[in-house]
Amino acid sequence: MAKITAAEVNKLRKTTGAGMMDCKKALVEADGDFDKAIEILRKKGQKVAAKRADRDSSEGAAIAKVNADNSTGVIISLNCETDFVAKNESFVALANDLADLALGFDNKDAFLAASFNGMTVAEKLTEQTGVIGEKIEIGGFEKLNAPFVGSYIHAGNKIATLVGLSASVDGAAVAAKDVAMQAAAMNPVALNEEGVDQSVIDKEIEIAKDQLRQEGKPEAMLENIAKGKLKRFFKDNTLVNQAFIKDSKQSVAQYVKSVDSNLEVTGFSRVALG
């Protein structure tokens, strides 16, 4: 039987993130073979993952990252089962490392198949499920490209947002962050009226008509009054039409134009946990 040194155990721990005792047991089982010990830990993760597949993983860390020239941003959420794990420093560090990697991929499937420290991202998640003992998975994956992309992560990593602007002008960084904070706080359903799904519009009109009927309004008046209520819905629920949270006298679109008269918000992404 091979003699297992503390240095070997520590090396395996740094490579996999597994606990010291789990690493020692794996090395003993592998008779000192480092690669075999990694495989043993992975298989343990697969067994734990299979057992916890039906668990709810609504906690975690939502992380937004933007590339060096502010032309591309990504949000991922690394999901787990409990808030205790979500607040763990090594868990948040892993979420940040994965978000950095995610910048180079256009969709979740390609990202999960990407190489990460000698294994795929999907394999890393399985490994960490074994290490932590909770279901660990990538929940949200959102990518945004624009002439200027800004980001915001709300305290506690529960909400992350990206905002795209039409140009990289003086003040774009502050404006993008302000609007990203707006998207985090106000949870708009779309960028503007054109982005609202027709089914949502139809539902809002029906709700408005039902309320008006209950108030005794004549049937012939319902359509026009409901359309007026729909305008209010767009104002409250589409990002560029919302009242700006830092100055309610202007809309988000007006705030952005105050930074530069030609500046517009071109898109946003939002991922929330819990």
PDB file of C-alpha atoms in Angstrom:
ATOM      1  CA  MET A   1       0.000   0.000   0.000  1.00  0.00           C
ATOM      2  CA  ALA A   2       1.374   3.392  -1.036  1.00  0.00           C
ATOM      3  CA  LYS A   3       2.270   5.930   1.634  1.00  0.00           C
ATOM      4  CA  ILE A   4       0.097   9.016   1.195  1.00  0.00           C
ATOM      5  CA  THR A   5       1.835  12.290   2.030  1.00  0.00           C
ATOM      6  CA  ALA A   6       0.219  15.510   3.240  1.00  0.00           C
ATOM      7  CA  ALA A   7       1.609  17.259   0.143  1.00  0.00           C
ATOM      8  CA  GLU A   8      -0.236  14.815  -2.152  1.00  0.00           C
ATOM      9  CA  VAL A   9      -3.470  15.268  -0.209  1.00  0.00           C
ATOM     10  CA  ASN A  10      -3.101  19.053  -0.415  1.00  0.00           C
ATOM     11  CA  LYS A  11      -2.402  18.927  -4.156  1.00  0.00           C
ATOM     12  CA  LEU A  12      -5.578  16.867  -4.732  1.00  0.00           C
ATOM     13  CA  ARG A  13      -7.574  19.236  -2.546  1.00  0.00           C
ATOM     14  CA  LYS A  14      -6.373  22.260  -4.558  1.00  0.00           C
ATOM     15  CA  THR A  15      -7.116  20.498  -7.855  1.00  0.00           C
ATOM     16  CA  THR A  16     -10.630  19.317  -6.970  1.00  0.00           C
ATOM     17  CA  GLY A  17     -11.814  21.507  -4.105  1.00  0.00           C
ATOM     18  CA  ALA A  18     -12.752  18.383  -2.131  1.00  0.00           C
ATOM     19  CA  GLY A  19     -12.225  18.163   1.643  1.00  0.00           C
ATOM     20  CA  MET A  20      -8.934  16.907   3.125  1.00  0.00           C
ATOM     21  CA  MET A  21     -10.428  13.636   4.418  1.00  0.00           C
ATOM     22  CA  ASP A  22     -12.192  12.911   1.114  1.00  0.00           C
ATOM     23  CA  CYS A  23      -8.915  13.527  -0.735  1.00  0.00           C
ATOM     24  CA  LYS A  24      -6.959  11.246   1.611  1.00  0.00           C
ATOM     25  CA  LYS A  25      -9.559   8.460   1.267  1.00  0.00           C
ATOM     26  CA  ALA A  26      -9.505   8.771  -2.541  1.00  0.00           C
ATOM     27  CA  LEU A  27      -5.689   8.591  -2.654  1.00  0.00           C
ATOM     28  CA  VAL A  28      -5.679   5.551  -0.348  1.00  0.00           C
ATOM     29  CA  GLU A  29      -8.323   3.854  -2.515  1.00  0.00           C
ATOM     30  CA  ALA A  30      -6.298   4.729  -5.645  1.00  0.00           C
ATOM     31  CA  ASP A  31      -3.090   3.407  -4.025  1.00  0.00           C
ATOM     32  CA  GLY A  32      -1.440   6.797  -4.504  1.00  0.00           C
ATOM     33  CA  ASP A  33      -2.401   7.200  -8.188  1.00  0.00           C
ATOM     34  CA  PHE A  34      -3.277  10.914  -8.509  1.00  0.00           C
ATOM     35  CA  ASP A  35      -5.377  10.667 -11.702  1.00  0.00           C
ATOM     36  CA  LYS A  36      -7.250   7.643 -10.372  1.00  0.00           C
ATOM     37  CA  ALA A  37      -7.986   9.555  -7.144  1.00  0.00           C
ATOM     38  CA  ILE A  38      -9.507  12.400  -9.199  1.00  0.00           C
ATOM     39  CA  GLU A  39     -11.678   9.842 -11.005  1.00  0.00           C
ATOM     40  CA  ILE A  40     -12.815   8.372  -7.661  1.00  0.00           C
ATOM     41  CA  LEU A  41     -13.862  11.830  -6.453  1.00  0.00           C
ATOM     42  CA  ARG A  42     -15.713  12.481  -9.732  1.00  0.00           C
ATOM     43  CA  LYS A  43     -17.629   9.207  -9.403  1.00  0.00           C
ATOM     44  CA  LYS A  44     -18.583  10.164  -5.867  1.00  0.00           C
ATOM     45  CA  GLY A  45     -19.913  13.438  -7.279  1.00  0.00           C
ATOM     46  CA  GLN A  46     -21.941  11.563  -9.923  1.00  0.00           C
ATOM     47  CA  LYS A  47     -23.538   9.390  -7.228  1.00  0.00           C
ATOM     48  CA  VAL A  48     -24.447  12.417  -5.098  1.00  0.00           C
ATOM     49  CA  ALA A  49     -25.720  14.264  -8.199  1.00  0.00           C
ATOM     50  CA  ALA A  50     -27.982  11.318  -9.116  1.00  0.00           C
ATOM     51  CA  LYS A  51     -29.417  11.217  -5.585  1.00  0.00           C
ATOM     52  CA  ARG A  52     -30.080  14.964  -5.513  1.00  0.00           C
ATOM     53  CA  ALA A  53     -31.293  15.424  -9.110  1.00  0.00           C
ATOM     54  CA  ASP A  54     -34.858  16.208  -8.026  1.00  0.00           C
ATOM     55  CA  ARG A  55     -33.828  18.741  -5.359  1.00  0.00           C
ATOM     56  CA  ASP A  56     -34.689  22.437  -5.694  1.00  0.00           C
ATOM     57  CA  SER A  57     -31.601  24.571  -6.372  1.00  0.00           C
ATOM     58  CA  SER A  58     -33.078  28.065  -6.080  1.00  0.00           C
ATOM     59  CA  GLU A  59     -30.230  29.558  -4.019  1.00  0.00           C
ATOM     60  CA  GLY A  60     -26.788  30.457  -5.363  1.00  0.00           C
ATOM     61  CA  ALA A  61     -24.797  33.315  -6.845  1.00  0.00           C
ATOM     62  CA  ALA A  62     -25.741  35.408  -9.897  1.00  0.00           C
ATOM     63  CA  ILE A  63     -22.616  36.931 -11.459  1.00  0.00           C
ATOM     64  CA  ALA A  64     -22.329  39.439 -14.321  1.00  0.00           C
ATOM     65  CA  LYS A  65     -19.073  39.950 -16.240  1.00  0.00           C
ATOM     66  CA  VAL A  66     -18.149  42.341 -19.050  1.00  0.00           C
ATOM     67  CA  ASN A  67     -15.149  41.999 -21.383  1.00  0.00           C
ATOM     68  CA  ALA A  68     -12.243  44.471 -21.538  1.00  0.00           C
ATOM     69  CA  ASP A  69     -13.683  46.697 -24.282  1.00  0.00           C
ATOM     70  CA  ASN A  70     -17.225  46.671 -22.847  1.00  0.00           C
ATOM     71  CA  SER A  71     -18.707  45.158 -26.003  1.00  0.00           C
ATOM     72  CA  THR A  72     -19.896  41.848 -24.524  1.00  0.00           C
ATOM     73  CA  GLY A  73     -21.407  40.878 -21.213  1.00  0.00           C
ATOM     74  CA  VAL A  74     -22.585  37.637 -19.672  1.00  0.00           C
ATOM     75  CA  ILE A  75     -24.588  36.638 -16.603  1.00  0.00           C
ATOM     76  CA  ILE A  76     -24.533  33.167 -15.105  1.00  0.00           C
ATOM     77  CA  SER A  77     -26.125  31.889 -11.945  1.00  0.00           C
ATOM     78  CA  LEU A  78     -24.352  29.075 -10.115  1.00  0.00           C
ATOM     79  CA  ASN A  79     -27.241  27.453  -8.270  1.00  0.00           C
ATOM     80  CA  CYS A  80     -27.232  25.423  -5.062  1.00  0.00           C
ATOM     81  CA  GLU A  81     -29.803  24.276  -2.494  1.00  0.00           C
ATOM     82  CA  THR A  82     -29.080  26.439   0.554  1.00  0.00           C
ATOM     83  CA  ASP A  83     -28.197  30.042   1.352  1.00  0.00           C
ATOM     84  CA  PHE A  84     -25.420  28.723   3.601  1.00  0.00           C
ATOM     85  CA  VAL A  85     -23.544  27.310   0.590  1.00  0.00           C
ATOM     86  CA  ALA A  86     -24.440  30.329  -1.594  1.00  0.00           C
ATOM     87  CA  LYS A  87     -22.587  32.647   0.823  1.00  0.00           C
ATOM     88  CA  ASN A  88     -19.492  30.428   1.047  1.00  0.00           C
ATOM     89  CA  GLU A  89     -16.397  32.269  -0.229  1.00  0.00           C
ATOM     90  CA  SER A  90     -15.108  29.357  -2.309  1.00  0.00           C
ATOM     91  CA  PHE A  91     -18.553  28.890  -3.905  1.00  0.00           C
ATOM     92  CA  VAL A  92     -18.719  32.585  -4.886  1.00  0.00           C
ATOM     93  CA  ALA A  93     -15.114  32.393  -6.159  1.00  0.00           C
ATOM     94  CA  LEU A  94     -16.058  29.407  -8.340  1.00  0.00           C
ATOM     95  CA  ALA A  95     -19.084  31.319  -9.678  1.00  0.00           C
ATOM     96  CA  ASN A  96     -16.803  34.241 -10.617  1.00  0.00           C
ATOM     97  CA  ASP A  97     -14.266  31.947 -12.322  1.00  0.00           C
ATOM     98  CA  LEU A  98     -17.045  30.269 -14.308  1.00  0.00           C
ATOM     99  CA  ALA A  99     -18.514  33.651 -15.308  1.00  0.00           C
ATOM    100  CA  ASP A 100     -15.102  34.754 -16.619  1.00  0.00           C
ATOM    101  CA  LEU A 101     -15.012  31.610 -18.756  1.00  0.00           C
ATOM    102  CA  ALA A 102     -18.634  32.086 -19.889  1.00  0.00           C
ATOM    103  CA  LEU A 103     -17.710  35.374 -21.624  1.00  0.00           C
ATOM    104  CA  GLY A 104     -16.217  33.302 -24.433  1.00  0.00           C
ATOM    105  CA  PHE A 105     -19.378  31.310 -25.205  1.00  0.00           C
ATOM    106  CA  ASP A 106     -22.690  32.204 -26.830  1.00  0.00           C
ATOM    107  CA  ASN A 107     -24.984  29.721 -25.115  1.00  0.00           C
ATOM    108  CA  LYS A 108     -25.315  27.540 -22.039  1.00  0.00           C
ATOM    109  CA  ASP A 109     -24.721  24.197 -23.813  1.00  0.00           C
ATOM    110  CA  ALA A 110     -21.414  25.340 -25.345  1.00  0.00           C
ATOM    111  CA  PHE A 111     -20.364  26.749 -21.979  1.00  0.00           C
ATOM    112  CA  LEU A 112     -21.155  23.493 -20.121  1.00  0.00           C
ATOM    113  CA  ALA A 113     -19.008  21.586 -22.647  1.00  0.00           C
ATOM    114  CA  ALA A 114     -16.090  24.031 -22.265  1.00  0.00           C
ATOM    115  CA  SER A 115     -12.803  23.035 -20.646  1.00  0.00           C
ATOM    116  CA  PHE A 116     -12.303  24.175 -17.044  1.00  0.00           C
ATOM    117  CA  ASN A 117      -9.203  23.153 -15.074  1.00  0.00           C
ATOM    118  CA  GLY A 118      -8.730  19.853 -16.893  1.00  0.00           C
ATOM    119  CA  MET A 119     -12.398  18.859 -17.106  1.00  0.00           C
ATOM    120  CA  THR A 120     -15.588  20.232 -18.641  1.00  0.00           C
ATOM    121  CA  VAL A 121     -17.741  22.762 -16.794  1.00  0.00           C
ATOM    122  CA  ALA A 122     -20.474  20.097 -16.525  1.00  0.00           C
ATOM    123  CA  GLU A 123     -17.992  17.677 -14.939  1.00  0.00           C
ATOM    124  CA  LYS A 124     -16.837  20.389 -12.526  1.00  0.00           C
ATOM    125  CA  LEU A 125     -20.433  20.935 -11.403  1.00  0.00           C
ATOM    126  CA  THR A 126     -20.849  17.191 -10.809  1.00  0.00           C
ATOM    127  CA  GLU A 127     -17.566  17.107  -8.888  1.00  0.00           C
ATOM    128  CA  GLN A 128     -18.654  20.048  -6.722  1.00  0.00           C
ATOM    129  CA  THR A 129     -21.991  18.360  -6.056  1.00  0.00           C
ATOM    130  CA  GLY A 130     -19.974  15.523  -4.513  1.00  0.00           C
ATOM    131  CA  VAL A 131     -17.681  17.901  -2.627  1.00  0.00           C
ATOM    132  CA  ILE A 132     -20.443  20.113  -1.201  1.00  0.00           C
ATOM    133  CA  GLY A 133     -23.206  17.522  -0.913  1.00  0.00           C
ATOM    134  CA  GLU A 134     -25.813  19.734  -2.601  1.00  0.00           C
ATOM    135  CA  LYS A 135     -27.193  19.920  -6.131  1.00  0.00           C
ATOM    136  CA  ILE A 136     -24.936  22.373  -8.006  1.00  0.00           C
ATOM    137  CA  GLU A 137     -25.891  23.547 -11.503  1.00  0.00           C
ATOM    138  CA  ILE A 138     -25.848  26.472 -13.894  1.00  0.00           C
ATOM    139  CA  GLY A 139     -29.276  28.086 -13.743  1.00  0.00           C
ATOM    140  CA  GLY A 140     -29.298  31.303 -15.759  1.00  0.00           C
ATOM    141  CA  PHE A 141     -27.073  32.054 -18.751  1.00  0.00           C
ATOM    142  CA  GLU A 142     -27.580  35.387 -20.517  1.00  0.00           C
ATOM    143  CA  LYS A 143     -25.326  36.999 -23.131  1.00  0.00           C
ATOM    144  CA  LEU A 144     -25.515  40.600 -24.354  1.00  0.00           C
ATOM    145  CA  ASN A 145     -23.587  42.375 -27.122  1.00  0.00           C
ATOM    146  CA  ALA A 146     -23.730  46.142 -27.730  1.00  0.00           C
ATOM    147  CA  PRO A 147     -21.476  49.106 -28.567  1.00  0.00           C
ATOM    148  CA  PHE A 148     -21.231  49.567 -24.776  1.00  0.00           C
ATOM    149  CA  VAL A 149     -22.237  47.017 -22.127  1.00  0.00           C
ATOM    150  CA  GLY A 150     -22.429  47.760 -18.404  1.00  0.00           C
ATOM    151  CA  SER A 151     -23.294  45.497 -15.484  1.00  0.00           C
ATOM    152  CA  TYR A 152     -24.578  45.492 -11.921  1.00  0.00           C
ATOM    153  CA  ILE A 153     -24.629  42.813  -9.211  1.00  0.00           C
ATOM    154  CA  HIS A 154     -26.962  43.419  -6.285  1.00  0.00           C
ATOM    155  CA  ALA A 155     -25.604  42.882  -2.762  1.00  0.00           C
ATOM    156  CA  GLY A 156     -25.514  39.190  -1.878  1.00  0.00           C
ATOM    157  CA  ASN A 157     -25.241  38.077  -5.538  1.00  0.00           C
ATOM    158  CA  LYS A 158     -29.008  37.468  -5.744  1.00  0.00           C
ATOM    159  CA  ILE A 159     -29.644  39.653  -8.818  1.00  0.00           C
ATOM    160  CA  ALA A 160     -27.315  40.431 -11.721  1.00  0.00           C
ATOM    161  CA  THR A 161     -28.074  42.640 -14.723  1.00  0.00           C
ATOM    162  CA  LEU A 162     -26.515  43.748 -18.007  1.00  0.00           C
ATOM    163  CA  VAL A 163     -27.441  46.826 -20.043  1.00  0.00           C
ATOM    164  CA  GLY A 164     -26.456  47.637 -23.628  1.00  0.00           C
ATOM    165  CA  LEU A 165     -26.075  51.201 -24.881  1.00  0.00           C
ATOM    166  CA  SER A 166     -25.980  52.404 -28.502  1.00  0.00           C
ATOM    167  CA  ALA A 167     -22.533  54.037 -28.254  1.00  0.00           C
ATOM    168  CA  SER A 168     -19.389  54.167 -26.135  1.00  0.00           C
ATOM    169  CA  VAL A 169     -19.505  57.859 -25.203  1.00  0.00           C
ATOM    170  CA  ASP A 170     -18.258  59.901 -22.250  1.00  0.00           C
ATOM    171  CA  GLY A 171     -20.443  58.951 -19.304  1.00  0.00           C
ATOM    172  CA  ALA A 172     -21.507  55.616 -20.816  1.00  0.00           C
ATOM    173  CA  ALA A 173     -20.080  53.588 -17.913  1.00  0.00           C
ATOM    174  CA  VAL A 174     -22.049  55.521 -15.287  1.00  0.00           C
ATOM    175  CA  ALA A 175     -25.219  55.553 -17.400  1.00  0.00           C
ATOM    176  CA  ALA A 176     -25.034  51.808 -18.100  1.00  0.00           C
ATOM    177  CA  LYS A 177     -24.543  51.016 -14.417  1.00  0.00           C
ATOM    178  CA  ASP A 178     -27.418  53.306 -13.395  1.00  0.00           C
ATOM    179  CA  VAL A 179     -29.759  51.649 -15.885  1.00  0.00           C
ATOM    180  CA  ALA A 180     -28.521  48.188 -14.864  1.00  0.00           C
ATOM    181  CA  MET A 181     -29.394  49.089 -11.239  1.00  0.00           C
ATOM    182  CA  GLN A 182     -32.819  50.182 -12.486  1.00  0.00           C
ATOM    183  CA  ALA A 183     -33.347  46.819 -14.204  1.00  0.00           C
ATOM    184  CA  ALA A 184     -32.311  45.007 -11.021  1.00  0.00           C
ATOM    185  CA  ALA A 185     -34.657  47.013  -8.795  1.00  0.00           C
ATOM    186  CA  MET A 186     -37.698  47.384 -11.050  1.00  0.00           C
ATOM    187  CA  ASN A 187     -37.682  44.050 -12.942  1.00  0.00           C
ATOM    188  CA  PRO A 188     -39.066  45.318 -16.275  1.00  0.00           C
ATOM    189  CA  VAL A 189     -40.804  42.776 -18.526  1.00  0.00           C
ATOM    190  CA  ALA A 190     -39.210  44.181 -21.702  1.00  0.00           C
ATOM    191  CA  LEU A 191     -36.984  46.943 -23.063  1.00  0.00           C
ATOM    192  CA  ASN A 192     -39.880  48.868 -24.661  1.00  0.00           C
ATOM    193  CA  GLU A 193     -43.459  48.449 -25.934  1.00  0.00           C
ATOM    194  CA  GLU A 194     -42.303  46.513 -28.996  1.00  0.00           C
ATOM    195  CA  GLY A 195     -40.604  43.942 -26.773  1.00  0.00           C
ATOM    196  CA  VAL A 196     -43.728  43.021 -24.792  1.00  0.00           C
ATOM    197  CA  ASP A 197     -45.170  39.683 -25.868  1.00  0.00           C
ATOM    198  CA  GLN A 198     -48.636  39.948 -27.464  1.00  0.00           C
ATOM    199  CA  SER A 199     -50.029  37.388 -25.000  1.00  0.00           C
ATOM    200  CA  VAL A 200     -49.019  39.696 -22.125  1.00  0.00           C
ATOM    201  CA  ILE A 201     -50.718  42.662 -23.842  1.00  0.00           C
ATOM    202  CA  ASP A 202     -53.908  40.660 -24.445  1.00  0.00           C
ATOM    203  CA  LYS A 203     -53.953  39.517 -20.819  1.00  0.00           C
ATOM    204  CA  GLU A 204     -53.479  43.071 -19.504  1.00  0.00           C
ATOM    205  CA  ILE A 205     -56.322  44.373 -21.700  1.00  0.00           C
ATOM    206  CA  GLU A 206     -58.634  41.602 -20.441  1.00  0.00           C
ATOM    207  CA  ILE A 207     -57.722  42.318 -16.795  1.00  0.00           C
ATOM    208  CA  ALA A 208     -58.401  46.034 -17.352  1.00  0.00           C
ATOM    209  CA  LYS A 209     -61.785  45.311 -19.016  1.00  0.00           C
ATOM    210  CA  ASP A 210     -62.838  42.996 -16.168  1.00  0.00           C
ATOM    211  CA  GLN A 211     -61.974  45.672 -13.602  1.00  0.00           C
ATOM    212  CA  LEU A 212     -63.917  48.296 -15.583  1.00  0.00           C
ATOM    213  CA  ARG A 213     -66.971  46.017 -15.858  1.00  0.00           C
ATOM    214  CA  GLN A 214     -66.904  45.527 -12.096  1.00  0.00           C
ATOM    215  CA  GLU A 215     -66.831  49.311 -11.741  1.00  0.00           C
ATOM    216  CA  GLY A 216     -69.964  49.494 -13.890  1.00  0.00           C
ATOM    217  CA  LYS A 217     -68.407  51.166 -16.937  1.00  0.00           C
ATOM    218  CA  PRO A 218     -70.426  50.822 -20.198  1.00  0.00           C
ATOM    219  CA  GLU A 219     -69.223  48.057 -22.541  1.00  0.00           C
ATOM    220  CA  ALA A 220     -68.783  50.518 -25.429  1.00  0.00           C
ATOM    221  CA  MET A 221     -66.188  52.476 -23.408  1.00  0.00           C
ATOM    222  CA  LEU A 222     -64.133  49.510 -22.247  1.00  0.00           C
ATOM    223  CA  GLU A 223     -61.760  49.222 -25.220  1.00  0.00           C
ATOM    224  CA  ASN A 224     -60.576  52.835 -25.128  1.00  0.00           C
ATOM    225  CA  ILE A 225     -60.215  52.973 -21.329  1.00  0.00           C
ATOM    226  CA  ALA A 226     -58.374  49.618 -21.371  1.00  0.00           C
ATOM    227  CA  LYS A 227     -55.928  50.993 -23.960  1.00  0.00           C
ATOM    228  CA  GLY A 228     -55.244  53.908 -21.640  1.00  0.00           C
ATOM    229  CA  LYS A 229     -54.502  51.475 -18.825  1.00  0.00           C
ATOM    230  CA  LEU A 230     -52.221  49.570 -21.201  1.00  0.00           C
ATOM    231  CA  LYS A 231     -50.155  52.741 -21.726  1.00  0.00           C
ATOM    232  CA  ARG A 232     -49.746  52.901 -17.956  1.00  0.00           C
ATOM    233  CA  PHE A 233     -48.654  49.248 -17.946  1.00  0.00           C
ATOM    234  CA  PHE A 234     -45.961  50.030 -20.558  1.00  0.00           C
ATOM    235  CA  LYS A 235     -44.772  53.019 -18.488  1.00  0.00           C
ATOM    236  CA  ASP A 236     -44.459  50.925 -15.332  1.00  0.00           C
ATOM    237  CA  ASN A 237     -43.078  47.729 -16.861  1.00  0.00           C
ATOM    238  CA  THR A 238     -40.826  48.545 -19.838  1.00  0.00           C
ATOM    239  CA  LEU A 239     -37.296  49.634 -18.995  1.00  0.00           C
ATOM    240  CA  VAL A 240     -36.893  52.759 -21.151  1.00  0.00           C
ATOM    241  CA  ASN A 241     -40.353  54.093 -20.193  1.00  0.00           C
ATOM    242  CA  GLN A 242     -40.035  53.543 -16.437  1.00  0.00           C
ATOM    243  CA  ALA A 243     -39.505  56.525 -14.153  1.00  0.00           C
ATOM    244  CA  PHE A 244     -35.770  56.692 -13.452  1.00  0.00           C
ATOM    245  CA  ILE A 245     -35.180  55.554  -9.846  1.00  0.00           C
ATOM    246  CA  LYS A 246     -32.602  58.313  -9.171  1.00  0.00           C
ATOM    247  CA  ASP A 247     -34.861  61.074 -10.565  1.00  0.00           C
ATOM    248  CA  SER A 248     -38.539  60.169 -11.000  1.00  0.00           C
ATOM    249  CA  LYS A 249     -39.210  63.351 -12.992  1.00  0.00           C
ATOM    250  CA  GLN A 250     -37.606  61.751 -16.055  1.00  0.00           C
ATOM    251  CA  SER A 251     -37.872  58.372 -17.734  1.00  0.00           C
ATOM    252  CA  VAL A 252     -34.909  56.038 -18.203  1.00  0.00           C
ATOM    253  CA  ALA A 253     -34.806  56.981 -21.897  1.00  0.00           C
ATOM    254  CA  GLN A 254     -34.717  60.686 -20.991  1.00  0.00           C
ATOM    255  CA  TYR A 255     -31.961  60.102 -18.423  1.00  0.00           C
ATOM    256  CA  VAL A 256     -29.801  58.312 -21.021  1.00  0.00           C
ATOM    257  CA  LYS A 257     -30.333  61.150 -23.511  1.00  0.00           C
ATOM    258  CA  SER A 258     -29.213  63.633 -20.832  1.00  0.00           C
ATOM    259  CA  VAL A 259     -25.822  61.889 -20.940  1.00  0.00           C
ATOM    260  CA  ASP A 260     -25.654  62.127 -24.744  1.00  0.00           C
ATOM    261  CA  SER A 261     -28.478  63.322 -26.998  1.00  0.00           C
ATOM    262  CA  ASN A 262     -28.060  60.353 -29.376  1.00  0.00           C
ATOM    263  CA  LEU A 263     -27.627  57.682 -26.703  1.00  0.00           C
ATOM    264  CA  GLU A 264     -30.200  54.872 -26.401  1.00  0.00           C
ATOM    265  CA  VAL A 265     -30.632  51.687 -24.387  1.00  0.00           C
ATOM    266  CA  THR A 266     -30.427  48.806 -26.879  1.00  0.00           C
ATOM    267  CA  GLY A 267     -31.032  45.836 -24.586  1.00  0.00           C
ATOM    268  CA  PHE A 268     -30.829  44.352 -21.112  1.00  0.00           C
ATOM    269  CA  SER A 269     -30.583  40.983 -19.344  1.00  0.00           C
ATOM    270  CA  ARG A 270     -31.534  40.110 -15.772  1.00  0.00           C
ATOM    271  CA  VAL A 271     -31.022  36.956 -13.707  1.00  0.00           C
ATOM    272  CA  ALA A 272     -32.471  36.675 -10.196  1.00  0.00           C
ATOM    273  CA  LEU A 273     -32.289  33.951  -7.544  1.00  0.00           C
ATOM    274  CA  GLY A 274     -34.573  33.049  -4.657  1.00  0.00           C
TER     275      GLY A 274
END
